[in-house]
Short mmCIF file of N, CA and C in Angstrom, two decimals:
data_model
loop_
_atom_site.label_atom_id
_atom_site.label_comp_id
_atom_site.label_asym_id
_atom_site.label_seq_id
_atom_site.Cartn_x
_atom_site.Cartn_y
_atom_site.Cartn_z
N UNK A 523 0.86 -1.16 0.00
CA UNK A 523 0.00 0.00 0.00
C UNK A 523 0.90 1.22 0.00
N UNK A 524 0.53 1.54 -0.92
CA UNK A 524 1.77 2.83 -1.32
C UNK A 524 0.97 4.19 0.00
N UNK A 525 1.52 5.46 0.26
CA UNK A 525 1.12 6.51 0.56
C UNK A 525 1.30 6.34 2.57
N UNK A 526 0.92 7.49 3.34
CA UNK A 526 1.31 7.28 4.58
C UNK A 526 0.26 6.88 5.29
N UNK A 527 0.36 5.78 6.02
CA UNK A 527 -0.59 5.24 6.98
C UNK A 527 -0.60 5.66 8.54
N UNK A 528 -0.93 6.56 8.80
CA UNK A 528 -1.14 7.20 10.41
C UNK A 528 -2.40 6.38 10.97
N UNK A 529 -3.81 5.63 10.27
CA UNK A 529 -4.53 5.30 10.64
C UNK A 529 -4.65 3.56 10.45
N UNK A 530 -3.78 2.86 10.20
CA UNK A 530 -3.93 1.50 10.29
C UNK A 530 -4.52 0.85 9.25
N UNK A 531 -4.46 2.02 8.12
CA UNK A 531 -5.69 1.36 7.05
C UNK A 531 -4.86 -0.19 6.35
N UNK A 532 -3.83 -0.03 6.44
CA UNK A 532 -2.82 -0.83 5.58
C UNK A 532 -2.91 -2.11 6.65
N UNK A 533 -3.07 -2.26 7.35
CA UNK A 533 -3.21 -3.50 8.56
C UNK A 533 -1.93 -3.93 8.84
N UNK A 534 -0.59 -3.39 9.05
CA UNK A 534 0.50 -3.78 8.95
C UNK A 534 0.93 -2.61 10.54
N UNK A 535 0.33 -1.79 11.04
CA UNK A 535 0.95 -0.36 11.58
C UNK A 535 1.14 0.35 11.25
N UNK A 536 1.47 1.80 12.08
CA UNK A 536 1.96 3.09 11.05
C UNK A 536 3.05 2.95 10.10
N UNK A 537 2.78 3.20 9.22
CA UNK A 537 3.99 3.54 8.38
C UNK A 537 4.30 4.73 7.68
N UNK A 538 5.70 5.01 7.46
CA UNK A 538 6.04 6.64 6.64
C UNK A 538 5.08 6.39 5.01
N UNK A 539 5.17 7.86 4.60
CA UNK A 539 5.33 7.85 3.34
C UNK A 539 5.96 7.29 2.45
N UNK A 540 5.55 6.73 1.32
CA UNK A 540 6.58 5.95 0.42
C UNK A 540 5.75 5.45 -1.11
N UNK A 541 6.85 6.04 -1.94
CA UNK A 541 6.49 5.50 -3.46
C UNK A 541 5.95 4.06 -3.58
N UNK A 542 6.85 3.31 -2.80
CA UNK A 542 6.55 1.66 -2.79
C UNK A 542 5.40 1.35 -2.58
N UNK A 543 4.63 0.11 -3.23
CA UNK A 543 3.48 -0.46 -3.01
C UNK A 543 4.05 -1.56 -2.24
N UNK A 544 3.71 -1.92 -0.85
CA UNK A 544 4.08 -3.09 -0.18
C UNK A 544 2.68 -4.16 -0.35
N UNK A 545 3.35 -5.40 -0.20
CA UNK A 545 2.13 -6.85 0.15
C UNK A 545 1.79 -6.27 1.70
N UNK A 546 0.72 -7.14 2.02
CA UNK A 546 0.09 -6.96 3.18
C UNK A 546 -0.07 -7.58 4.00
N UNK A 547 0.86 -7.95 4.99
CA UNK A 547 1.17 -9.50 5.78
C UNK A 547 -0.18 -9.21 7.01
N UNK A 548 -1.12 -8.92 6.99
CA UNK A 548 -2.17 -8.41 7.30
C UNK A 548 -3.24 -9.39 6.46
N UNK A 549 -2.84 -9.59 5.28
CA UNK A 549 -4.14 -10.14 4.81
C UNK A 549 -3.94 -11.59 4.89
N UNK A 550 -2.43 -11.59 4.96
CA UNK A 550 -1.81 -13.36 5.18
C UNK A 550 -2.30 -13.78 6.36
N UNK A 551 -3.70 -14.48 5.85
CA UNK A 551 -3.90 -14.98 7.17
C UNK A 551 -3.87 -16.50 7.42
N UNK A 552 -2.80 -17.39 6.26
CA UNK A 552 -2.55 -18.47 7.30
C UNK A 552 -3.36 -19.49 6.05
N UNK A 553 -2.14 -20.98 5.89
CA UNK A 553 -2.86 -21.62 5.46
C UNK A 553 -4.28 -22.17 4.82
N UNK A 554 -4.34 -21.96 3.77
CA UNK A 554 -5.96 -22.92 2.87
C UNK A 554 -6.94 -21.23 3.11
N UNK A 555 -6.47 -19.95 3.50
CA UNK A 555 -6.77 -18.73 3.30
C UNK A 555 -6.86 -18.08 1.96
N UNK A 556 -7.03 -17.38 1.28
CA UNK A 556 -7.03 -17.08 -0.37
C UNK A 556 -8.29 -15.56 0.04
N UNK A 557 -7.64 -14.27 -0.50
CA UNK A 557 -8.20 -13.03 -0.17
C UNK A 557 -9.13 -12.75 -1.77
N UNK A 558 -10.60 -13.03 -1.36
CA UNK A 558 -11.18 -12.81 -2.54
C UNK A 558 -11.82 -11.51 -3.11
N UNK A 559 -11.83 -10.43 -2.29
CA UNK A 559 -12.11 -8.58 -2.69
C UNK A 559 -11.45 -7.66 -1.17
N UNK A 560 -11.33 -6.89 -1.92
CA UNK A 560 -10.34 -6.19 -0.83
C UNK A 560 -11.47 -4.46 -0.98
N UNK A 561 -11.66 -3.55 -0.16
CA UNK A 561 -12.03 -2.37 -0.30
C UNK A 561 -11.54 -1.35 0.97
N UNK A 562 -11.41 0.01 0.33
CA UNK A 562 -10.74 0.92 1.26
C UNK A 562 -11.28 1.78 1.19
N UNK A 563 -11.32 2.89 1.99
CA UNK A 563 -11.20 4.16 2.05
C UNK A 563 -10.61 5.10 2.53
N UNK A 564 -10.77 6.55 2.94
CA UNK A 564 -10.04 7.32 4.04
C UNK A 564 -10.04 6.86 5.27
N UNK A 565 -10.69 6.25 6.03
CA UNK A 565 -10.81 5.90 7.29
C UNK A 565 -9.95 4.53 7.85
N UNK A 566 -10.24 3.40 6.89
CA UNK A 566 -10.49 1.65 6.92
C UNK A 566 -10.59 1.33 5.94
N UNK A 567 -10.23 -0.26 5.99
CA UNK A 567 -10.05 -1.22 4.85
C UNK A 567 -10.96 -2.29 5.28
N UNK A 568 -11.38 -3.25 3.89
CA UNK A 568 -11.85 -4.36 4.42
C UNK A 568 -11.40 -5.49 3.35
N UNK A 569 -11.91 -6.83 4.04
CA UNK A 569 -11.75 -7.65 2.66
C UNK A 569 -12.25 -9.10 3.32
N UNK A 570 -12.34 -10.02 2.22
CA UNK A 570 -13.37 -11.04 1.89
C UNK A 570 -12.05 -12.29 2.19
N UNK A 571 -12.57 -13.10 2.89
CA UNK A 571 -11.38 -14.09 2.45
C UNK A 571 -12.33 -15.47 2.33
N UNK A 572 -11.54 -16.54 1.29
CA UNK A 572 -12.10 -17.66 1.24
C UNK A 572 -11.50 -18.67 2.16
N UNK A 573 -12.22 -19.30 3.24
CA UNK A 573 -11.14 -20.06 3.98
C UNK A 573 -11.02 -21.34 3.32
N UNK A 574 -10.76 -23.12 4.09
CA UNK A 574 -10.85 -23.72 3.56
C UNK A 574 -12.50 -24.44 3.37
N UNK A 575 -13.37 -23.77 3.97
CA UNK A 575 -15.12 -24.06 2.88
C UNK A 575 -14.81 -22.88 2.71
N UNK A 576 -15.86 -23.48 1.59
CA UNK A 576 -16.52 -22.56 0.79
C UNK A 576 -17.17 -20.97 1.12
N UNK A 577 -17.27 -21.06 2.19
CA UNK A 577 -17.74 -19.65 2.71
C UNK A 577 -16.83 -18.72 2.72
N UNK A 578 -16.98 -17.29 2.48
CA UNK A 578 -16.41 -15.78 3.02
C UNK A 578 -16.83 -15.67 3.86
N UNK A 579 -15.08 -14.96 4.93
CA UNK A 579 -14.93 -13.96 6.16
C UNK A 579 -14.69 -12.65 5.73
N UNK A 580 -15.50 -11.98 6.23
CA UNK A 580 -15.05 -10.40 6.80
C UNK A 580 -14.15 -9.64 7.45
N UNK A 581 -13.54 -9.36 7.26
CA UNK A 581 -12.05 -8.68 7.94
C UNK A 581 -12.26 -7.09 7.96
N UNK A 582 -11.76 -6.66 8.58
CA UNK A 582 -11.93 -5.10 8.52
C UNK A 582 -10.53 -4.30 9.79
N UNK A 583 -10.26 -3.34 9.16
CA UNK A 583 -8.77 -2.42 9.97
C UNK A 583 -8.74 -1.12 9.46
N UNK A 584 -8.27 -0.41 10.80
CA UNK A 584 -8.16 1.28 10.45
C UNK A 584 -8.76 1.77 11.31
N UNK A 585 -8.92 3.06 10.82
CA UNK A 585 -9.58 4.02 12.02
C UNK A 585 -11.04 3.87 12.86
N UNK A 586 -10.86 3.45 13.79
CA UNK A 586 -12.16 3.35 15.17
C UNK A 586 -13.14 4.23 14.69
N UNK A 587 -13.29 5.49 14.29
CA UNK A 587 -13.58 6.69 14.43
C UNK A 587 -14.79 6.35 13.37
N UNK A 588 -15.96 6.85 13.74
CA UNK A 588 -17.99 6.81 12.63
C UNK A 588 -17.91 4.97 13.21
N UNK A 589 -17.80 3.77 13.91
CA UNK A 589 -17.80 3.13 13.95
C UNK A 589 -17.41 1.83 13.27
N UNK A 590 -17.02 2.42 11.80
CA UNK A 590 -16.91 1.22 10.44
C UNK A 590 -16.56 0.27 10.90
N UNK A 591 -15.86 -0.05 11.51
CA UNK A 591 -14.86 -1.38 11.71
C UNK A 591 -16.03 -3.17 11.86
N UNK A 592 -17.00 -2.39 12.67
CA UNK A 592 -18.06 -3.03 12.91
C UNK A 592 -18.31 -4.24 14.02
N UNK A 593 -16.84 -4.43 15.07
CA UNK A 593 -16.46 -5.11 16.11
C UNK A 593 -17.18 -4.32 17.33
N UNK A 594 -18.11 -3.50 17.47
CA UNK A 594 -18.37 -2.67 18.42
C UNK A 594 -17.18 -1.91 19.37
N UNK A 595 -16.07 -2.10 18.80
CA UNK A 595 -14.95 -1.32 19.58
C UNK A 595 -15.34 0.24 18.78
N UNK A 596 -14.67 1.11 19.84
CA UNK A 596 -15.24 2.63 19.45
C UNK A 596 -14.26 3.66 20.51
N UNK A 597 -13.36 4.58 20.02
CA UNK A 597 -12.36 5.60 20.15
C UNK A 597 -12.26 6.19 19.12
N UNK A 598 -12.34 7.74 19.32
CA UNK A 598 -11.54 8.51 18.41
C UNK A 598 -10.13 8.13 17.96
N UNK A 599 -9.31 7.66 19.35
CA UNK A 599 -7.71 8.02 18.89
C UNK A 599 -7.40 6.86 18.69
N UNK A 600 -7.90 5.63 18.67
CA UNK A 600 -7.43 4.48 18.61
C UNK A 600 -8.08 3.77 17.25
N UNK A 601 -6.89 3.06 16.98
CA UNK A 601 -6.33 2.33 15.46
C UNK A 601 -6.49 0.82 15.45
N UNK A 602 -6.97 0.11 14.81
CA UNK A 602 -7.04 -1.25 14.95
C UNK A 602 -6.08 -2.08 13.12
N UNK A 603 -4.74 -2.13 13.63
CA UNK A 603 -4.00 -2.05 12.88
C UNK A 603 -4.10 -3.89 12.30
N UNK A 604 -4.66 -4.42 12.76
CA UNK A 604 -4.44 -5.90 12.01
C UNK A 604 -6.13 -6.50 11.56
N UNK A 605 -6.22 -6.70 10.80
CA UNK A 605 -7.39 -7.35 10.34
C UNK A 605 -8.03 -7.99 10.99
N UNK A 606 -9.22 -7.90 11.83
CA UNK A 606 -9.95 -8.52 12.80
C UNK A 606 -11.31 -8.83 12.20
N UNK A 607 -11.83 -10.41 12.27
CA UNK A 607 -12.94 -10.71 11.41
C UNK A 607 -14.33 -9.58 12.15
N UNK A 608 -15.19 -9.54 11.41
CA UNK A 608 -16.63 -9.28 11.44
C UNK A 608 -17.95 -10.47 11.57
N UNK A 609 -18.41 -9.81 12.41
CA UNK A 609 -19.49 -11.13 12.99
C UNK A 609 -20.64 -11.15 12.31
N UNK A 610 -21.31 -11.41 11.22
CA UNK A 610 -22.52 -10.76 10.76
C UNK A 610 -23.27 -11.32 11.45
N UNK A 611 -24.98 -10.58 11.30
CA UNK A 611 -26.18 -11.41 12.10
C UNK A 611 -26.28 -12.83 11.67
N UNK A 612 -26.70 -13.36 12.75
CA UNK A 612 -27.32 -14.71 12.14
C UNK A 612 -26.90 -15.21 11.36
N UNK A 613 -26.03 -15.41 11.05
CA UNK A 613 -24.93 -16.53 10.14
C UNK A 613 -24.92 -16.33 9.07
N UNK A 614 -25.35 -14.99 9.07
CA UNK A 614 -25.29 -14.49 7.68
C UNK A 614 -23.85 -14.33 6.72
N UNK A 615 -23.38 -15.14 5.53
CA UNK A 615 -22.45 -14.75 5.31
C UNK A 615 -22.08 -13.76 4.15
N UNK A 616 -20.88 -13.05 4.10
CA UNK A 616 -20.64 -11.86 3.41
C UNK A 616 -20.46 -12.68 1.88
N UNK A 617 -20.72 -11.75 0.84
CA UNK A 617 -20.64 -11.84 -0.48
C UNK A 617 -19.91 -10.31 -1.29
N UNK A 618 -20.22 -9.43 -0.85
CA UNK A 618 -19.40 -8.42 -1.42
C UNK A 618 -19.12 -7.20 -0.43
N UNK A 619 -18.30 -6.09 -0.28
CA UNK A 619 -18.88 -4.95 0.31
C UNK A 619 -18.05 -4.00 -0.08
N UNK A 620 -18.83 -2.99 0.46
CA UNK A 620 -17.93 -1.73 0.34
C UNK A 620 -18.31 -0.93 1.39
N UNK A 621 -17.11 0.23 1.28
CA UNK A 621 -17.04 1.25 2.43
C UNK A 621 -16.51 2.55 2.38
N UNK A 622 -17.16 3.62 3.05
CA UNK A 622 -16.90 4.73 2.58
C UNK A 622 -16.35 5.26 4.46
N UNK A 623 -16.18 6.58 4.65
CA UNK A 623 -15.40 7.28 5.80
C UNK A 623 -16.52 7.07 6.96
N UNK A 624 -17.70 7.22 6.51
CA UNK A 624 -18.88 6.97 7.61
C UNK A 624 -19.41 5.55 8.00
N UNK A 625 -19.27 4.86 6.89
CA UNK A 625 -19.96 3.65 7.48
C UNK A 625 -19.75 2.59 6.50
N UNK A 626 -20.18 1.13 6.45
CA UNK A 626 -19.51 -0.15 5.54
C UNK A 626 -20.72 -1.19 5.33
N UNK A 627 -21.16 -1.34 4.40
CA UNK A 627 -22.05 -2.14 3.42
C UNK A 627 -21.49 -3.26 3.22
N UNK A 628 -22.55 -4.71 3.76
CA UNK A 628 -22.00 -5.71 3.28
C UNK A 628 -23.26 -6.55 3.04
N UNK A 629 -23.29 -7.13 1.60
CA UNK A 629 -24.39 -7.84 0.95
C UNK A 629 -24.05 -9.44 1.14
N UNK A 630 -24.52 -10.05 1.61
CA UNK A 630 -24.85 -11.57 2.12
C UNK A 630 -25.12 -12.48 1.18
N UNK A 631 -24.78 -13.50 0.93
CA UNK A 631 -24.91 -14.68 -0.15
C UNK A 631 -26.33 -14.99 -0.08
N UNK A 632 -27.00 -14.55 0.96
CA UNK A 632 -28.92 -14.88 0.92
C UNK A 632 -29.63 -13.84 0.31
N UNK A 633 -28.80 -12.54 -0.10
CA UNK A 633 -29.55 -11.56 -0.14
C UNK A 633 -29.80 -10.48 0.49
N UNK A 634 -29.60 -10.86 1.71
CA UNK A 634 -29.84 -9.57 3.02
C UNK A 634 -28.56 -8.49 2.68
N UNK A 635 -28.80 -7.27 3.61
CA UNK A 635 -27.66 -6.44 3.85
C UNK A 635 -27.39 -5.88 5.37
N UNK A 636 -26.15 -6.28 5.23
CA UNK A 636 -25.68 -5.76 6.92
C UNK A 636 -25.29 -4.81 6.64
N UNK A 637 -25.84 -3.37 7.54
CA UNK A 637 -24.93 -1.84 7.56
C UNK A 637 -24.17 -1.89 8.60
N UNK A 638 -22.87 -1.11 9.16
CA UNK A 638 -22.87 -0.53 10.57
C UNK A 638 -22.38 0.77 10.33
N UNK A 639 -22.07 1.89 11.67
CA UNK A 639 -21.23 2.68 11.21
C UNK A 639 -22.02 4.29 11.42
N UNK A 640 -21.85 5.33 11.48
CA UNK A 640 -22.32 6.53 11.46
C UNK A 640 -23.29 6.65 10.92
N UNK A 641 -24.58 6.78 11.41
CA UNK A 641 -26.10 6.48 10.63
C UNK A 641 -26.68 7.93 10.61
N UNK A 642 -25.34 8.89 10.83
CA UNK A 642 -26.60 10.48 10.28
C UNK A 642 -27.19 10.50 9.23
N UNK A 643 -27.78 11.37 9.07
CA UNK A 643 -28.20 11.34 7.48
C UNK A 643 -29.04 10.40 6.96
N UNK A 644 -29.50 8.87 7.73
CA UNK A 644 -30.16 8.17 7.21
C UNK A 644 -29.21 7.01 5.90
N UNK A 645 -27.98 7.34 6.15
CA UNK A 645 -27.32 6.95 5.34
C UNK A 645 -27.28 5.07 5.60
N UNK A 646 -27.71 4.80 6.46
CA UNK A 646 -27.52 2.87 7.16
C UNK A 646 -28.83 2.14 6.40
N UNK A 647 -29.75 3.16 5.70
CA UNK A 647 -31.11 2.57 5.59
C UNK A 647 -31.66 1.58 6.50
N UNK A 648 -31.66 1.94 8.02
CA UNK A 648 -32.30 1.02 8.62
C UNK A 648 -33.69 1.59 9.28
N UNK A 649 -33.75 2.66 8.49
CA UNK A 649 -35.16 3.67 8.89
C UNK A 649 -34.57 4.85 10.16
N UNK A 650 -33.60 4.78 10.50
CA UNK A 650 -33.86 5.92 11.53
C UNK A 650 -31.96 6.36 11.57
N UNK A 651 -31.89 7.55 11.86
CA UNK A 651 -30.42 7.95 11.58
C UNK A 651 -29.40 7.52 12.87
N UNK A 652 -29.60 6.53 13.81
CA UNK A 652 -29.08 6.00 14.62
C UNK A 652 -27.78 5.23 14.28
N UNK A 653 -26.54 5.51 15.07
CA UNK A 653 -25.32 5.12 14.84
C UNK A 653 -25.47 3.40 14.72
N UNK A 654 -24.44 2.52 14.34
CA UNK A 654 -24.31 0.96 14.35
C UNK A 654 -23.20 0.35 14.74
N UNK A 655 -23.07 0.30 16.27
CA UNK A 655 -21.37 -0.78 16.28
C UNK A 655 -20.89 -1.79 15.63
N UNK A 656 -22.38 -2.37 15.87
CA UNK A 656 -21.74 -3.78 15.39
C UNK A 656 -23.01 -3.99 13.69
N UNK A 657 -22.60 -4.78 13.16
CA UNK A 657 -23.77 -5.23 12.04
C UNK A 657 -25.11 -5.32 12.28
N UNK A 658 -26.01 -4.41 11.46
CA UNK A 658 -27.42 -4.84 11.58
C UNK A 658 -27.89 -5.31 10.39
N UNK A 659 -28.71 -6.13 9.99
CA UNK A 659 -29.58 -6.74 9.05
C UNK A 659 -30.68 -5.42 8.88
N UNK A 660 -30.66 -5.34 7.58
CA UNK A 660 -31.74 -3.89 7.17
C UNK A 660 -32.80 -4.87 6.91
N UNK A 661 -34.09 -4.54 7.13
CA UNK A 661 -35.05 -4.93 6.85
C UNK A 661 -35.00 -5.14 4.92
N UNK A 662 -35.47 -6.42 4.97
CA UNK A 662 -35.62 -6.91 3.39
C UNK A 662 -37.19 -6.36 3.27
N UNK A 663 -37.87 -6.19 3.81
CA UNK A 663 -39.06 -5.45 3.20
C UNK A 663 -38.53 -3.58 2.59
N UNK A 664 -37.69 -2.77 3.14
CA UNK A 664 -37.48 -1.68 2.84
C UNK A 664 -37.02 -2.09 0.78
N UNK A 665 -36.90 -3.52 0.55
CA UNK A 665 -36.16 -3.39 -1.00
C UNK A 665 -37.24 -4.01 -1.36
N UNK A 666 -38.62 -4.23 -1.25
CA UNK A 666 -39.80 -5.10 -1.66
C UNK A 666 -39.56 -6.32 -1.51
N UNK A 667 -38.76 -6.99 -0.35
CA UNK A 667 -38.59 -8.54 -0.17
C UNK A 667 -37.18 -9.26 -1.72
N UNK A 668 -36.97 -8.27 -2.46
CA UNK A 668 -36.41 -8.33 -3.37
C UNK A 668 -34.63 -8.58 -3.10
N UNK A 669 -34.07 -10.15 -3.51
CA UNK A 669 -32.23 -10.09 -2.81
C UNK A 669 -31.58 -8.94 -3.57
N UNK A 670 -31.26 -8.30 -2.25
CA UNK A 670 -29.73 -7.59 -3.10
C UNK A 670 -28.81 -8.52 -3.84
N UNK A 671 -27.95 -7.91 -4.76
CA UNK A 671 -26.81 -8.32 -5.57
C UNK A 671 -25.76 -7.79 -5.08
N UNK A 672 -25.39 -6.35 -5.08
CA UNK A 672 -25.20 -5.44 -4.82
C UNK A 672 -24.79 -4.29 -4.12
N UNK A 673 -24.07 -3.51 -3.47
CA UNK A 673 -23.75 -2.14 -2.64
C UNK A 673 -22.98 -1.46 -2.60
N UNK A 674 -23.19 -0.03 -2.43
CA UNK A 674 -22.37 0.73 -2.62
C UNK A 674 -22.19 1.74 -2.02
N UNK A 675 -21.15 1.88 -0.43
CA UNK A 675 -21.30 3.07 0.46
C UNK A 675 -20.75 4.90 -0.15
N UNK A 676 -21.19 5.54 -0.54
CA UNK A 676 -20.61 6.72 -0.69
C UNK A 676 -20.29 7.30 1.18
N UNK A 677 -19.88 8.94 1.09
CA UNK A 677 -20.05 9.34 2.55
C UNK A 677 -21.18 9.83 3.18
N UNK A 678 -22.27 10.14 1.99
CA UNK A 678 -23.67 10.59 2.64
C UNK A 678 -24.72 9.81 2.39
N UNK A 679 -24.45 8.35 1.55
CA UNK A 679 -25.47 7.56 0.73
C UNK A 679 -24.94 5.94 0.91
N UNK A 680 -25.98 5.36 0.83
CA UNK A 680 -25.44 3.86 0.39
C UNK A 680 -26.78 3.53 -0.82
N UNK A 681 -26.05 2.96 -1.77
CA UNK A 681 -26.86 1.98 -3.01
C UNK A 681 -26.64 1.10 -2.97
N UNK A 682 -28.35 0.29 -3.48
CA UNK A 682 -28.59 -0.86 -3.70
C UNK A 682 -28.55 -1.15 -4.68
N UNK A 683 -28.34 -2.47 -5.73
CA UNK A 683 -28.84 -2.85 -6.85
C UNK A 683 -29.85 -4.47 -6.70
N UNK A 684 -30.68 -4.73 -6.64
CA UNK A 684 -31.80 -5.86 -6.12
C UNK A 684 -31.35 -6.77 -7.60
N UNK A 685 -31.92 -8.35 -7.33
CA UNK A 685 -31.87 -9.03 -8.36
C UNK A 685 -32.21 -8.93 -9.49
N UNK A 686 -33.65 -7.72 -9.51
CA UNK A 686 -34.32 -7.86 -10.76
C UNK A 686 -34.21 -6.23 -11.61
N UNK A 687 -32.87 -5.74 -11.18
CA UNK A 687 -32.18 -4.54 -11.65
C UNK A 687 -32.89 -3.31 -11.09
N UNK A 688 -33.41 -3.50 -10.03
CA UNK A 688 -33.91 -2.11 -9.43
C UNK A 688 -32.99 -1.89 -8.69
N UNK A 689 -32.67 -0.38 -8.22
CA UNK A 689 -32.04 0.24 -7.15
C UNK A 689 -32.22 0.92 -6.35
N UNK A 690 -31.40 1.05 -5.52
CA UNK A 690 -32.22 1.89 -4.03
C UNK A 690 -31.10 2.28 -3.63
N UNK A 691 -31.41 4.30 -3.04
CA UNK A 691 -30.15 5.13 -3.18
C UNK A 691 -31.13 5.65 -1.61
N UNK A 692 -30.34 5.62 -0.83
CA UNK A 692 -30.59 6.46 0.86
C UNK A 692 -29.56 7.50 1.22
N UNK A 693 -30.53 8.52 1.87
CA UNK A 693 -29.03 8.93 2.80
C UNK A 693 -29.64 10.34 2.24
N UNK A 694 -28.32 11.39 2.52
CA UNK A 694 -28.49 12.66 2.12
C UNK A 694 -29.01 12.61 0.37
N UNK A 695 -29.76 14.17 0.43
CA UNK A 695 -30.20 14.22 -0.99
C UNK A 695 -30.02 15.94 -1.13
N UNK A 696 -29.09 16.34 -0.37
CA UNK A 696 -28.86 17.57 -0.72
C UNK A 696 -28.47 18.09 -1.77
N UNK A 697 -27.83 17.14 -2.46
CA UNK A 697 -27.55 17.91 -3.81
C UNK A 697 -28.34 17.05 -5.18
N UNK A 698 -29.34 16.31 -4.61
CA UNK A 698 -30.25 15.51 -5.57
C UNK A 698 -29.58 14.34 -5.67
N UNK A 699 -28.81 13.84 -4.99
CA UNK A 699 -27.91 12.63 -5.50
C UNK A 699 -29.10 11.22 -4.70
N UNK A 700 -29.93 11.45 -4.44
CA UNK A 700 -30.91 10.53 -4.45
C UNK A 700 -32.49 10.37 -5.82
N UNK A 701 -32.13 11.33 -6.41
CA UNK A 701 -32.65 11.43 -7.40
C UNK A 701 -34.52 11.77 -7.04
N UNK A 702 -35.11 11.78 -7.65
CA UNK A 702 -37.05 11.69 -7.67
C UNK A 702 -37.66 10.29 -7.89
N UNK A 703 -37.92 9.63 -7.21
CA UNK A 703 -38.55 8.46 -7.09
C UNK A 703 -39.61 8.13 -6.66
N UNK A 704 -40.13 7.15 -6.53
CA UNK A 704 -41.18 6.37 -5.88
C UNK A 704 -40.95 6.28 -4.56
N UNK A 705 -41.46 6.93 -3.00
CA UNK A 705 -40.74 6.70 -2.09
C UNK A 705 -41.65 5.04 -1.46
N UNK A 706 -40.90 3.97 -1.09
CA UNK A 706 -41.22 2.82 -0.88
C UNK A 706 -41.63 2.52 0.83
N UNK A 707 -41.57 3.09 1.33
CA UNK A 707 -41.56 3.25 2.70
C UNK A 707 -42.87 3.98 3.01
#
């Protein structure tokens, strides 16, 4: 990870500035392991790993700070520099995600979506702008009972894309970036 890490995003510790792109002995996590999507932002990193079944783990490192990490640990000044798995609800397991400075989207091999993370703005779609330590399951009625595929955290929004190509955009709409729709709720 090329650039300076003061916040742990790199899962390795602080490190200086530097041209170099380093590997990430952070994501080496150990025999019949294999890292299948990786995502970052200003805050935190996350990523998918295949163990030996068939299922994806959740990993997540970096800055404490809007909650992202999604372990219910929570400090401003404190860094969680090594990749520590994510617990989803109910055995729900991860299939894709992403993450932006406020909060981290993760879409489930059943369909569901776990938010956590800084919920101003309405940005968690779990109906109410309440913060998330740890993973919540959004109500599958808010997408018409319809599986996500799909997600995508911006810093004031998260999108959906559902199986049957509809989408669903929450969160701030101050500058129209939720567009005129049908409101479903």
């Amino acid at each position: 990870m090329a650039n300076e890490d003061s916040q742990g995003k790199s899962g390795v510790g602080p490190l200086p500035s530097s041209p170099l792109v380093r590997a990430l002995d952070a994501l080496d996590r150990g025999e019949g392991l294999t890292v299948e999507d990786v995502v970052s932002c200003s805050k935190h990193s996350a990523a998918l790993f295949e163990d030996v079944t068939p299922s994806l783990s959740l990993y997540t490192w970096g800055k404490t700070t809007n909650l992202a990490l999604g372990y219910g640990q929570f400090s401003h000044s404190a860094d969680q520099n090594r990749a520590r798995q994510v617990v989803l609800p109910r055995g729900e397991v991860p299939s894709c995600i992403s993450c932006s400075a406020f909060h981290t989207v993760c879409v489930c091999e059943s369909g569901h979506v776990a938010v956590w993370g800084f919920g101003q703005g309405y940005r968690l779609a779990t109906g109410d702008d309440q913060s998330r330590v740890d993973p919540v399951l959004i109500d599958p009625g808010r997408f018409c009972g319809v599986p996500i595929t799909k997600a995508l955290a911006s810093v004031d929004n998260s999108m959906f894309l559902d199986a049957e190509g509809h989408t669903y955009l929450v969160g701030s709409n101050k500058f129209g970036q939720c567009g005129r729709s049908l409101h479903l709720d």
